Amino acid sequence: MKVLFVSSEVVPFAKTGGLADVAGSLPLALERLGAEVKIMMPKYAMVKVKGQKTVIGKNLEVFFIEDERYFGRDELYGTKFGDFPDNLDRFAFFARACLGLAKKLRFKPDVIHCNDWQSSLIPVYVKTLYGDDPFFAGVKTLLTIHNLSYQGLFDKSQFSSTGLGAELFTINGLEYYDKISILKGGILFSDFINTVSPTYAREIQTKEFGCGLEGVLQKRSSDLAGILNGIDYDIWNPATDRYLARRYDLSSSRRKVDNKKDLQRTAGLPVSAAVPLIGIISRLADQKGLDLIAAVINDILKEKVQFILLGTGDDMYHALFTTIAKTYPKKTSINLKFDAVLAQKIYAGIDLFLMPSRFEPCGLGQMICLRYGTIPIVRLTGGLKDTIEEFDPKTHRGNGFTFEEYSSRKFLEAIQRALSVYKIKTVWEKLVKKAMSYDFSWESSAREYLGLYKRISGR
Ligand code: ADP
């Protein structure tokens, strides 16, 4: 099986969110299963590789699409003042460059696996601009939607940047309420579509989660599946994680507390094994339910707890957490930045992780937590619903604490339930061990993708 995997971000080269984690780990898992995969991504200023190609895994080539005008910038998609105004030009160029490069390399894939709007023009091009090109005859496309709320919307005046004929700017094409929706193009033109959890695949076909594309998605529902993301168990591994003060595994989970103390020290919090340490690592965006955090944070901090946050995003939330830091200097550590190393220390050092998302296509944070024996408190939506189940202290069923209704009261109740179980040391230790024994590695999901490629390509 030959797969061209196209993504606008790939770990370890460039990352803003979960897409990069997936793009840096799923292809490796596919390679282990015997697929021949090549990755293509833009060469941003932050990509430190010299030249246009490198190899990861055993023999998996990663190609960088280079163009100083479009990608020689520090950020991927925009600055804090907004998206780059030439994003359509940038990613239309990227899509064509990937197809051009595949041809130049004479790498004819069975499937081109596209991800999110940034590579959604590829399925459109394969069926239109390249429709008569014998090289692409029989090449199938799969579009994975990692987050439907980022659609690649542009003013219609920019349509010529796509290089497509004006007849495609209609309701049955890329037109979306008088704008251009690149993601809609991907949904309509790809041979198959999937999202990153079974629940999200159902949710996006409803008005509540469909972001206006529910109709288009319903039309394609027979070609739409949900495959849960995995996480890279080599990167996220408390037994080998070189950033931890003390490594641990299932049999030595008690050592986790040394990481807690180390984190408390580095974060300037009073060092205490007993006090519950609650954390968040997240993009600071509305999606992540930060208004619920804002609503409960004072109540939480009334209890005997400590709170650590790592995140960056909307100015409004930066202001909110800056105030929290000033109000509770001895109980909180607020880190408004992107810091992959600190993230690993936090996953290992905290006891409880908050993820009260409004919607969550899959979510990686909760799976990373479990791997580190940290217990997630989540809202039951999308992939959170497919991975986390309420813990029952009597039967020991479940792996976290959950709530469904989007309300601060329900959220607070879930936190209080978690804190009361935390007090029963023997039960908590069992829960930590149980969390660590779940398997959310890529293995089984990669097999599902391979099955899907076979189904789409008929090979
Ligand atoms: P999303 O893709 O919506 O941002 P996910 O839960 O799928 O959410 O993935 C988020 C990923 O980004 C996780 O690996 C998380 O650890 C990481 N992450 C988010 N914010 C930061 C940050 N400020 N510093 C380091 N890592 C972060």
Tab-separated table of C-alpha atoms and ligand atoms in Angstrom:
chain	number	residue	atom	x	y	z
A	1	MET	CA	0.000	0.000	0.000
A	2	LYS	CA	1.490	3.332	-1.092
A	3	VAL	CA	0.325	6.362	0.836
A	4	LEU	CA	1.135	10.030	0.384
A	5	PHE	CA	0.410	11.669	3.725
A	6	VAL	CA	-0.034	15.438	3.460
A	7	SER	CA	-0.219	17.638	6.539
A	8	SER	CA	0.415	21.301	7.320
A	9	GLU	CA	2.127	20.354	10.589
A	10	VAL	CA	4.091	17.296	11.667
A	11	VAL	CA	5.865	16.486	14.945
A	12	PRO	CA	8.813	16.987	15.489
A	13	PHE	CA	9.169	19.627	12.751
A	14	ALA	CA	6.295	22.039	13.425
A	15	LYS	CA	3.316	21.884	15.758
A	16	THR	CA	0.409	24.038	16.864
A	17	GLY	CA	-1.954	21.255	17.985
A	18	GLY	CA	-3.055	17.653	17.845
A	19	LEU	CA	-2.861	17.418	14.041
A	20	ALA	CA	0.936	17.565	14.293
A	21	ASP	CA	0.980	14.704	16.826
A	22	VAL	CA	-1.161	12.567	14.546
A	23	ALA	CA	0.867	13.397	11.438
A	24	GLY	CA	4.103	12.567	13.255
A	25	SER	CA	2.952	9.231	14.619
A	26	LEU	CA	0.262	7.607	12.429
A	27	PRO	CA	2.592	7.345	9.381
A	28	LEU	CA	5.204	5.638	11.559
A	29	ALA	CA	2.629	3.124	12.775
A	30	LEU	CA	1.563	2.521	9.162
A	31	GLU	CA	5.170	1.931	8.185
A	32	ARG	CA	5.454	-0.663	10.961
A	33	LEU	CA	2.436	-2.396	9.409
A	34	GLY	CA	4.217	-2.576	6.081
A	35	ALA	CA	2.777	0.409	4.209
A	36	GLU	CA	5.024	2.599	2.059
A	37	VAL	CA	4.352	6.132	3.278
A	38	LYS	CA	5.799	9.491	2.305
A	39	ILE	CA	4.941	12.685	4.157
A	40	MET	CA	4.799	16.187	2.700
A	41	MET	CA	4.575	19.414	4.704
A	42	PRO	CA	5.568	23.073	4.240
A	43	LYS	CA	9.038	24.212	5.174
A	44	TYR	CA	8.338	26.906	7.745
A	45	ALA	CA	11.140	28.964	9.283
A	46	MET	CA	10.934	26.751	12.398
A	47	VAL	CA	11.723	23.574	10.437
A	48	LYS	CA	15.331	23.017	11.342
A	49	VAL	CA	16.119	20.338	8.759
A	50	LYS	CA	18.675	21.303	6.112
A	51	GLY	CA	17.542	20.634	2.560
A	52	GLN	CA	14.199	19.428	1.327
A	53	LYS	CA	13.978	15.964	2.760
A	54	THR	CA	14.668	13.888	5.825
A	55	VAL	CA	13.914	10.373	7.007
A	56	ILE	CA	12.010	9.321	10.126
A	57	GLY	CA	11.175	5.840	11.414
A	58	LYS	CA	12.822	3.067	9.444
A	59	ASN	CA	12.751	4.574	6.011
A	60	LEU	CA	9.913	7.058	5.906
A	61	GLU	CA	10.757	10.104	3.802
A	62	VAL	CA	9.449	13.501	4.850
A	63	PHE	CA	9.500	16.098	2.071
A	64	PHE	CA	9.405	19.811	2.804
A	65	ILE	CA	7.722	22.125	0.347
A	66	GLU	CA	9.938	25.151	0.263
A	67	ASP	CA	9.003	28.679	-0.743
A	68	GLU	CA	10.481	31.596	1.128
A	69	ARG	CA	7.623	33.952	0.158
A	70	TYR	CA	4.959	31.704	1.657
A	71	PHE	CA	6.588	29.681	4.391
A	72	GLY	CA	9.666	31.641	5.501
A	73	ARG	CA	7.786	32.964	8.540
A	74	ASP	CA	7.900	32.211	12.251
A	75	GLU	CA	4.220	31.272	12.582
A	76	LEU	CA	2.318	28.609	10.688
A	77	TYR	CA	-1.033	30.217	9.950
A	78	GLY	CA	-1.012	33.711	11.408
A	79	THR	CA	0.027	35.963	14.258
A	80	LYS	CA	-1.940	36.997	17.311
A	81	PHE	CA	-3.377	39.793	15.171
A	82	GLY	CA	-5.082	37.248	12.930
A	83	ASP	CA	-4.610	34.796	10.086
A	84	PHE	CA	-2.125	35.613	7.350
A	85	PRO	CA	-4.054	37.369	4.552
A	86	ASP	CA	-2.401	35.178	1.903
A	87	ASN	CA	-3.286	31.799	3.486
A	88	LEU	CA	-5.298	30.752	0.442
A	89	ASP	CA	-2.347	31.457	-1.856
A	90	ARG	CA	-0.025	29.650	0.545
A	91	PHE	CA	-2.033	26.453	0.820
A	92	ALA	CA	-3.185	26.400	-2.816
A	93	PHE	CA	0.496	26.580	-3.681
A	94	PHE	CA	1.229	23.847	-1.144
A	95	ALA	CA	-1.444	21.512	-2.561
A	96	ARG	CA	-0.192	21.882	-6.118
A	97	ALA	CA	3.432	21.592	-5.049
A	98	CYS	CA	2.695	18.259	-3.289
A	99	LEU	CA	1.030	16.823	-6.389
A	100	GLY	CA	3.834	18.159	-8.582
A	101	LEU	CA	6.473	16.661	-6.325
A	102	ALA	CA	4.781	13.239	-6.193
A	103	LYS	CA	4.836	13.227	-9.976
A	104	LYS	CA	8.445	14.353	-10.150
A	105	LEU	CA	9.410	11.586	-7.709
A	106	ARG	CA	7.338	9.125	-9.755
A	107	PHE	CA	5.668	8.180	-6.497
A	108	LYS	CA	2.178	7.168	-7.537
A	109	PRO	CA	0.274	6.588	-4.297
A	110	ASP	CA	-2.749	4.330	-3.941
A	111	VAL	CA	-4.166	6.899	-1.557
A	112	ILE	CA	-3.366	10.523	-0.836
A	113	HIS	CA	-4.254	11.042	2.805
A	114	CYS	CA	-5.116	14.733	3.305
A	115	ASN	CA	-5.654	16.446	6.635
A	116	ASP	CA	-7.850	19.442	7.449
A	117	TRP	CA	-8.491	22.422	5.188
A	118	GLN	CA	-4.818	23.132	4.540
A	119	SER	CA	-4.567	20.108	2.258
A	120	SER	CA	-8.239	19.981	1.193
A	121	LEU	CA	-7.554	21.415	-2.244
A	122	ILE	CA	-5.693	18.237	-3.155
A	123	PRO	CA	-8.841	16.079	-3.602
A	124	VAL	CA	-10.365	18.928	-5.619
A	125	TYR	CA	-7.306	19.238	-7.869
A	126	VAL	CA	-6.991	15.479	-8.388
A	127	LYS	CA	-10.523	15.412	-9.795
A	128	THR	CA	-10.379	18.706	-11.739
A	129	LEU	CA	-7.061	20.300	-12.737
A	130	TYR	CA	-5.334	16.912	-12.783
A	131	GLY	CA	-8.433	14.978	-13.876
A	132	ASP	CA	-6.919	14.132	-17.273
A	133	ASP	CA	-3.404	13.491	-16.025
A	134	PRO	CA	-2.681	9.753	-16.470
A	135	PHE	CA	-0.274	9.888	-13.522
A	136	PHE	CA	-3.173	10.540	-11.138
A	137	ALA	CA	-5.595	8.122	-12.794
A	138	GLY	CA	-6.799	5.693	-10.128
A	139	VAL	CA	-5.218	7.676	-7.276
A	140	LYS	CA	-7.762	7.900	-4.445
A	141	THR	CA	-8.047	10.582	-1.791
A	142	LEU	CA	-8.957	10.404	1.881
A	143	LEU	CA	-9.656	13.540	3.898
A	144	THR	CA	-9.323	13.406	7.667
A	145	ILE	CA	-11.123	16.181	9.498
A	146	HIS	CA	-9.304	16.888	12.733
A	147	ASN	CA	-11.417	19.907	13.568
A	148	LEU	CA	-14.454	20.990	11.566
A	149	SER	CA	-14.421	24.498	13.005
A	150	TYR	CA	-11.344	25.437	10.987
A	151	GLN	CA	-12.728	25.498	7.474
A	152	GLY	CA	-10.350	27.660	5.494
A	153	LEU	CA	-12.909	30.379	4.744
A	154	PHE	CA	-11.918	33.127	2.319
A	155	ASP	CA	-13.508	36.055	0.590
A	156	LYS	CA	-14.882	35.139	-2.824
A	157	SER	CA	-12.725	37.813	-4.426
A	158	GLN	CA	-9.796	35.446	-3.840
A	159	PHE	CA	-11.282	32.538	-5.794
A	160	SER	CA	-8.797	32.911	-8.657
A	161	SER	CA	-6.031	31.976	-6.159
A	162	THR	CA	-7.359	28.409	-6.212
A	163	GLY	CA	-6.683	28.137	-9.941
A	164	LEU	CA	-10.103	26.464	-10.281
A	165	GLY	CA	-12.769	27.312	-12.829
A	166	ALA	CA	-15.502	29.735	-11.743
A	167	GLU	CA	-18.092	26.949	-12.215
A	168	LEU	CA	-16.807	25.438	-8.977
A	169	PHE	CA	-17.869	28.480	-6.978
A	170	THR	CA	-21.445	27.296	-6.496
A	171	ILE	CA	-23.529	25.724	-3.747
A	172	ASN	CA	-22.527	22.303	-5.099
A	173	GLY	CA	-18.891	23.324	-5.056
A	174	LEU	CA	-16.700	25.432	-2.799
A	175	GLU	CA	-19.217	28.191	-2.153
A	176	TYR	CA	-20.326	28.538	1.460
A	177	TYR	CA	-22.653	31.430	2.278
A	178	ASP	CA	-21.026	33.579	-0.408
A	179	LYS	CA	-17.514	32.737	0.789
A	180	ILE	CA	-14.994	30.145	-0.307
A	181	SER	CA	-14.801	27.088	1.990
A	182	ILE	CA	-11.755	25.025	1.203
A	183	LEU	CA	-12.793	22.290	3.630
A	184	LYS	CA	-16.141	21.971	1.869
A	185	GLY	CA	-14.229	21.356	-1.364
A	186	GLY	CA	-12.304	18.582	0.375
A	187	ILE	CA	-15.491	17.010	1.729
A	188	LEU	CA	-17.167	17.009	-1.671
A	189	PHE	CA	-14.244	15.865	-3.802
A	190	SER	CA	-12.395	13.327	-1.652
A	191	ASP	CA	-13.208	9.669	-2.167
A	192	PHE	CA	-13.686	9.100	1.530
A	193	ILE	CA	-13.818	11.235	4.652
A	194	ASN	CA	-13.095	10.419	8.246
A	195	THR	CA	-12.883	12.228	11.539
A	196	VAL	CA	-10.819	11.371	14.572
A	197	SER	CA	-13.399	9.651	16.777
A	198	PRO	CA	-16.623	7.712	16.184
A	199	THR	CA	-18.673	10.108	18.326
A	200	TYR	CA	-17.386	13.205	16.502
A	201	ALA	CA	-18.180	11.526	13.156
A	202	ARG	CA	-21.811	11.336	14.284
A	203	GLU	CA	-21.850	14.758	15.928
A	204	ILE	CA	-20.667	16.695	12.875
A	205	GLN	CA	-23.720	15.532	10.963
A	206	THR	CA	-25.920	17.493	13.362
A	207	LYS	CA	-26.715	21.186	13.434
A	208	GLU	CA	-25.117	21.634	16.853
A	209	PHE	CA	-21.655	20.476	15.771
A	210	GLY	CA	-21.814	20.695	11.982
A	211	CYS	CA	-20.534	24.293	11.665
A	212	GLY	CA	-22.949	24.778	8.750
A	213	LEU	CA	-21.510	21.795	6.863
A	214	GLU	CA	-23.846	19.204	8.403
A	215	GLY	CA	-25.913	19.020	5.210
A	216	VAL	CA	-22.868	18.337	3.039
A	217	LEU	CA	-21.626	15.767	5.536
A	218	GLN	CA	-25.010	14.034	5.728
A	219	LYS	CA	-24.966	13.742	1.948
A	220	ARG	CA	-21.670	11.915	2.199
A	221	SER	CA	-22.530	9.901	5.297
A	222	SER	CA	-21.999	6.561	3.542
A	223	ASP	CA	-18.389	7.640	2.892
A	224	LEU	CA	-17.787	9.028	6.368
A	225	ALA	CA	-16.190	7.149	9.266
A	226	GLY	CA	-14.699	7.867	12.677
A	227	ILE	CA	-11.313	6.428	13.671
A	228	LEU	CA	-10.000	7.241	17.102
A	229	ASN	CA	-6.539	8.827	17.195
A	230	GLY	CA	-3.763	7.123	19.069
A	231	ILE	CA	-0.767	8.718	20.735
A	232	ASP	CA	2.883	7.942	20.148
A	233	TYR	CA	3.782	5.569	22.969
A	234	ASP	CA	7.488	6.144	22.374
A	235	ILE	CA	7.239	9.885	22.941
A	236	TRP	CA	4.632	9.716	25.695
A	237	ASN	CA	6.207	7.173	27.965
A	238	PRO	CA	6.852	7.802	31.677
A	239	ALA	CA	9.296	4.882	31.731
A	240	THR	CA	11.688	6.537	29.263
A	241	ASP	CA	10.717	10.238	29.272
A	242	ARG	CA	14.020	12.081	29.581
A	243	TYR	CA	12.396	15.257	30.879
A	244	LEU	CA	11.109	13.625	34.055
A	245	ALA	CA	12.845	13.979	37.399
A	246	ARG	CA	12.026	10.323	38.074
A	247	ARG	CA	10.874	7.762	35.540
A	248	TYR	CA	8.172	5.274	36.391
A	249	ASP	CA	5.983	2.593	34.933
A	250	LEU	CA	2.938	0.622	35.959
A	251	SER	CA	4.835	-1.364	38.582
A	252	SER	CA	6.556	1.700	40.047
A	253	SER	CA	3.713	4.207	39.775
A	254	ARG	CA	4.406	5.427	43.316
A	255	ARG	CA	7.474	7.202	41.955
A	256	LYS	CA	5.160	9.563	40.100
A	257	VAL	CA	5.043	11.669	43.256
A	258	ASP	CA	8.704	12.623	42.810
A	259	ASN	CA	7.731	14.290	39.562
A	260	LYS	CA	5.000	16.127	41.390
A	261	LYS	CA	7.493	17.506	43.897
A	262	ASP	CA	9.905	18.427	41.119
A	263	LEU	CA	7.139	20.227	39.252
A	264	GLN	CA	6.053	22.070	42.395
A	265	ARG	CA	9.642	23.188	42.932
A	266	THR	CA	10.189	24.402	39.372
A	267	ALA	CA	6.770	26.048	39.293
A	268	GLY	CA	7.419	27.871	42.572
A	269	LEU	CA	4.586	26.111	44.399
A	270	PRO	CA	4.887	24.831	47.980
A	271	VAL	CA	6.222	21.273	47.817
A	272	SER	CA	3.655	18.794	49.136
A	273	ALA	CA	2.880	15.241	48.122
A	274	ALA	CA	-0.555	15.319	49.709
A	275	VAL	CA	-2.140	18.398	48.163
A	276	PRO	CA	-3.975	17.582	44.906
A	277	LEU	CA	-2.270	19.229	41.947
A	278	ILE	CA	-4.717	20.075	39.162
A	279	GLY	CA	-3.507	21.006	35.694
A	280	ILE	CA	-4.472	22.133	32.218
A	281	ILE	CA	-2.428	22.007	29.023
A	282	SER	CA	-4.379	23.507	26.188
A	283	ARG	CA	-4.749	25.959	23.384
A	284	LEU	CA	-6.572	28.842	25.043
A	285	ALA	CA	-9.548	28.868	22.689
A	286	ASP	CA	-13.318	28.864	23.293
A	287	GLN	CA	-13.515	25.253	22.095
A	288	LYS	CA	-11.682	24.102	25.198
A	289	GLY	CA	-14.408	25.206	27.626
A	290	LEU	CA	-12.310	27.886	29.267
A	291	ASP	CA	-15.395	29.864	30.207
A	292	LEU	CA	-16.311	26.926	32.454
A	293	ILE	CA	-12.834	27.037	33.987
A	294	ALA	CA	-13.281	30.781	34.538
A	295	ALA	CA	-16.624	30.119	36.214
A	296	VAL	CA	-15.309	27.521	38.676
A	297	ILE	CA	-11.700	28.546	39.274
A	298	ASN	CA	-12.405	30.589	42.399
A	299	ASP	CA	-14.434	27.744	43.875
A	300	ILE	CA	-11.689	25.244	43.104
A	301	LEU	CA	-9.011	27.423	44.612
A	302	LYS	CA	-11.005	27.729	47.842
A	303	GLU	CA	-10.209	24.063	48.403
A	304	LYS	CA	-6.819	22.736	49.459
A	305	VAL	CA	-5.456	22.338	45.940
A	306	GLN	CA	-2.778	23.667	43.623
A	307	PHE	CA	-3.355	24.641	40.018
A	308	ILE	CA	-0.967	24.741	37.081
A	309	LEU	CA	-1.775	25.927	33.576
A	310	LEU	CA	0.235	25.728	30.371
A	311	GLY	CA	-1.357	27.301	27.361
A	312	THR	CA	-1.422	30.068	24.855
A	313	GLY	CA	-4.098	31.580	22.664
A	314	ASP	CA	-6.796	34.203	22.992
A	315	ASP	CA	-5.831	37.468	24.710
A	316	MET	CA	-9.005	37.320	26.784
A	317	TYR	CA	-7.836	34.110	28.478
A	318	HIS	CA	-4.300	35.412	28.908
A	319	ALA	CA	-5.806	38.318	30.854
A	320	LEU	CA	-8.039	36.011	32.899
A	321	PHE	CA	-5.223	33.708	33.983
A	322	THR	CA	-2.845	36.602	34.646
A	323	THR	CA	-5.404	37.878	37.160
A	324	ILE	CA	-5.737	34.401	38.692
A	325	ALA	CA	-1.959	34.218	39.101
A	326	LYS	CA	-1.960	37.556	40.942
A	327	THR	CA	-4.903	36.621	43.155
A	328	TYR	CA	-3.548	33.194	44.169
A	329	PRO	CA	0.256	33.440	43.902
A	330	LYS	CA	0.887	30.558	46.354
A	331	LYS	CA	-1.559	28.144	44.811
A	332	THR	CA	-1.173	28.658	41.082
A	333	SER	CA	1.445	28.498	38.376
A	334	ILE	CA	0.302	30.128	35.153
A	335	ASN	CA	2.472	29.541	32.086
A	336	LEU	CA	1.199	31.410	29.049
A	337	LYS	CA	3.405	29.893	26.379
A	338	PHE	CA	3.943	26.824	24.224
A	339	ASP	CA	6.512	24.568	25.878
A	340	ALA	CA	6.728	20.889	24.903
A	341	VAL	CA	9.205	20.009	27.673
A	342	LEU	CA	7.184	21.621	30.439
A	343	ALA	CA	4.115	19.825	29.047
A	344	GLN	CA	5.735	16.420	29.675
A	345	LYS	CA	6.719	17.437	33.218
A	346	ILE	CA	3.162	18.567	33.880
A	347	TYR	CA	1.514	15.417	32.518
A	348	ALA	CA	3.761	13.405	34.852
A	349	GLY	CA	3.610	15.714	37.856
A	350	ILE	CA	-0.054	16.551	38.250
A	351	ASP	CA	-2.815	14.406	39.759
A	352	LEU	CA	-5.825	15.696	37.854
A	353	PHE	CA	-6.231	17.135	34.365
A	354	LEU	CA	-9.131	19.341	33.286
A	355	MET	CA	-10.660	19.099	29.820
A	356	PRO	CA	-14.175	20.564	29.867
A	357	SER	CA	-14.330	21.038	26.080
A	358	ARG	CA	-17.375	22.459	24.304
A	359	PHE	CA	-16.552	20.040	21.520
A	360	GLU	CA	-13.564	17.767	21.050
A	361	PRO	CA	-12.935	15.890	17.782
A	362	CYS	CA	-10.690	13.384	19.588
A	363	GLY	CA	-8.496	15.078	22.157
A	364	LEU	CA	-5.024	13.832	22.933
A	365	GLY	CA	-4.553	15.399	26.352
A	366	GLN	CA	-6.805	12.901	28.112
A	367	MET	CA	-5.003	9.927	26.532
A	368	ILE	CA	-1.564	11.324	27.366
A	369	CYS	CA	-2.771	11.805	30.944
A	370	LEU	CA	-3.838	8.211	31.353
A	371	ARG	CA	-0.444	7.073	30.099
A	372	TYR	CA	1.168	9.126	32.887
A	373	GLY	CA	-1.271	7.967	35.557
A	374	THR	CA	-2.913	11.372	35.705
A	375	ILE	CA	-6.685	11.334	36.000
A	376	PRO	CA	-8.726	13.353	33.507
A	377	ILE	CA	-11.893	15.286	34.312
A	378	VAL	CA	-13.681	15.713	31.006
A	379	ARG	CA	-16.903	16.794	29.404
A	380	LEU	CA	-18.486	13.892	27.525
A	381	THR	CA	-18.272	15.122	23.952
A	382	GLY	CA	-16.579	13.784	20.801
A	383	GLY	CA	-13.480	11.713	21.449
A	384	LEU	CA	-13.647	12.413	25.184
A	385	LYS	CA	-16.830	10.365	25.239
A	386	ASP	CA	-15.087	7.528	23.380
A	387	THR	CA	-12.125	7.368	25.758
A	388	ILE	CA	-13.133	8.412	29.272
A	389	GLU	CA	-15.705	6.786	31.519
A	390	GLU	CA	-16.766	7.895	35.009
A	391	PHE	CA	-14.863	6.107	37.757
A	392	ASP	CA	-16.958	4.242	40.258
A	393	PRO	CA	-15.118	4.005	43.596
A	394	LYS	CA	-17.154	0.950	44.554
A	395	THR	CA	-16.776	-1.240	41.475
A	396	HIS	CA	-13.572	0.469	40.194
A	397	ARG	CA	-15.076	0.734	36.738
A	398	GLY	CA	-14.033	3.744	34.656
A	399	ASN	CA	-10.907	5.847	34.273
A	400	GLY	CA	-11.786	9.466	34.998
A	401	PHE	CA	-14.480	11.900	36.058
A	402	THR	CA	-17.067	13.132	33.626
A	403	PHE	CA	-20.003	15.449	33.081
A	404	GLU	CA	-22.269	15.929	30.117
A	405	GLU	CA	-24.307	19.121	30.409
A	406	TYR	CA	-22.235	22.184	29.564
A	407	SER	CA	-22.620	23.886	32.924
A	408	SER	CA	-20.223	25.124	35.585
A	409	ARG	CA	-22.275	23.367	38.271
A	410	LYS	CA	-21.897	19.951	36.641
A	411	PHE	CA	-18.220	20.621	36.014
A	412	LEU	CA	-17.616	21.614	39.624
A	413	GLU	CA	-19.462	18.544	40.860
A	414	ALA	CA	-17.192	16.331	38.747
A	415	ILE	CA	-14.123	18.041	40.213
A	416	GLN	CA	-15.484	17.568	43.722
A	417	ARG	CA	-16.138	13.877	43.076
A	418	ALA	CA	-12.551	13.521	41.896
A	419	LEU	CA	-11.192	15.339	44.953
A	420	SER	CA	-13.177	13.126	47.296
A	421	VAL	CA	-11.819	9.946	45.683
A	422	TYR	CA	-8.321	11.461	45.786
A	423	LYS	CA	-8.580	11.527	49.587
A	424	ILE	CA	-8.953	7.736	49.736
A	425	LYS	CA	-5.317	6.885	49.055
A	426	THR	CA	-5.718	3.154	48.386
A	427	VAL	CA	-8.513	3.678	45.878
A	428	TRP	CA	-6.662	6.532	44.196
A	429	GLU	CA	-3.541	4.430	43.764
A	430	LYS	CA	-5.624	1.724	42.124
A	431	LEU	CA	-7.172	4.293	39.791
A	432	VAL	CA	-3.726	5.611	38.826
A	433	LYS	CA	-2.554	2.099	37.978
A	434	LYS	CA	-5.715	1.391	36.069
A	435	ALA	CA	-5.313	4.591	34.051
A	436	MET	CA	-1.770	3.576	33.151
A	437	SER	CA	-2.861	0.183	31.929
A	438	TYR	CA	-5.094	1.498	29.112
A	439	ASP	CA	-3.702	1.175	25.609
A	440	PHE	CA	-4.251	4.167	23.337
A	441	SER	CA	-1.205	3.548	21.164
A	442	TRP	CA	-1.566	3.792	17.375
A	443	GLU	CA	-1.405	0.069	16.691
A	444	SER	CA	-5.127	-0.691	16.395
A	445	SER	CA	-6.142	2.651	14.840
A	446	ALA	CA	-3.368	2.359	12.245
A	447	ARG	CA	-4.825	-1.018	11.284
A	448	GLU	CA	-8.196	0.626	10.812
A	449	TYR	CA	-6.623	3.238	8.515
A	450	LEU	CA	-4.912	0.530	6.527
A	451	GLY	CA	-8.259	-1.243	6.153
A	452	LEU	CA	-9.813	2.016	5.012
A	453	TYR	CA	-7.058	2.626	2.418
A	454	LYS	CA	-7.693	-0.879	1.062
A	455	ARG	CA	-11.398	-0.274	0.909
A	456	ILE	CA	-10.999	3.072	-0.900
A	457	SER	CA	-8.347	1.929	-3.348
A	458	GLY	CA	-9.683	-1.572	-3.905
A	459	ARG	CA	-6.149	-2.939	-3.420
B	1	ADP	P1	-5.987	20.445	19.858
B	1	ADP	O1	-5.401	19.732	18.691
B	1	ADP	O2	-7.413	20.859	19.698
B	1	ADP	O3	-5.140	21.588	20.328
B	1	ADP	P2	-5.497	17.974	21.335
B	1	ADP	O4	-5.835	17.553	22.731
B	1	ADP	O5	-5.921	17.065	20.242
B	1	ADP	O6	-6.046	19.435	21.124
B	1	ADP	O7	-3.904	18.127	21.198
B	1	ADP	C1	-3.218	19.107	21.876
B	1	ADP	C2	-1.752	18.767	21.867
B	1	ADP	O8	-0.995	19.973	21.994
B	1	ADP	C3	-1.340	17.892	23.019
B	1	ADP	O9	-0.209	17.120	22.641
B	1	ADP	C4	-0.947	18.933	24.091
B	1	ADP	O10	-0.058	18.396	25.031
B	1	ADP	C5	-0.277	19.972	23.217
B	1	ADP	N1	-0.297	21.352	23.742
B	1	ADP	C6	-1.344	22.208	23.788
B	1	ADP	N2	-0.975	23.397	24.303
B	1	ADP	C7	0.342	23.302	24.593
B	1	ADP	C8	1.314	24.196	25.165
B	1	ADP	N3	0.987	25.446	25.514
B	1	ADP	N4	2.588	23.750	25.316
B	1	ADP	C9	2.910	22.493	24.956
B	1	ADP	N5	2.059	21.604	24.427
B	1	ADP	C10	0.777	21.990	24.241
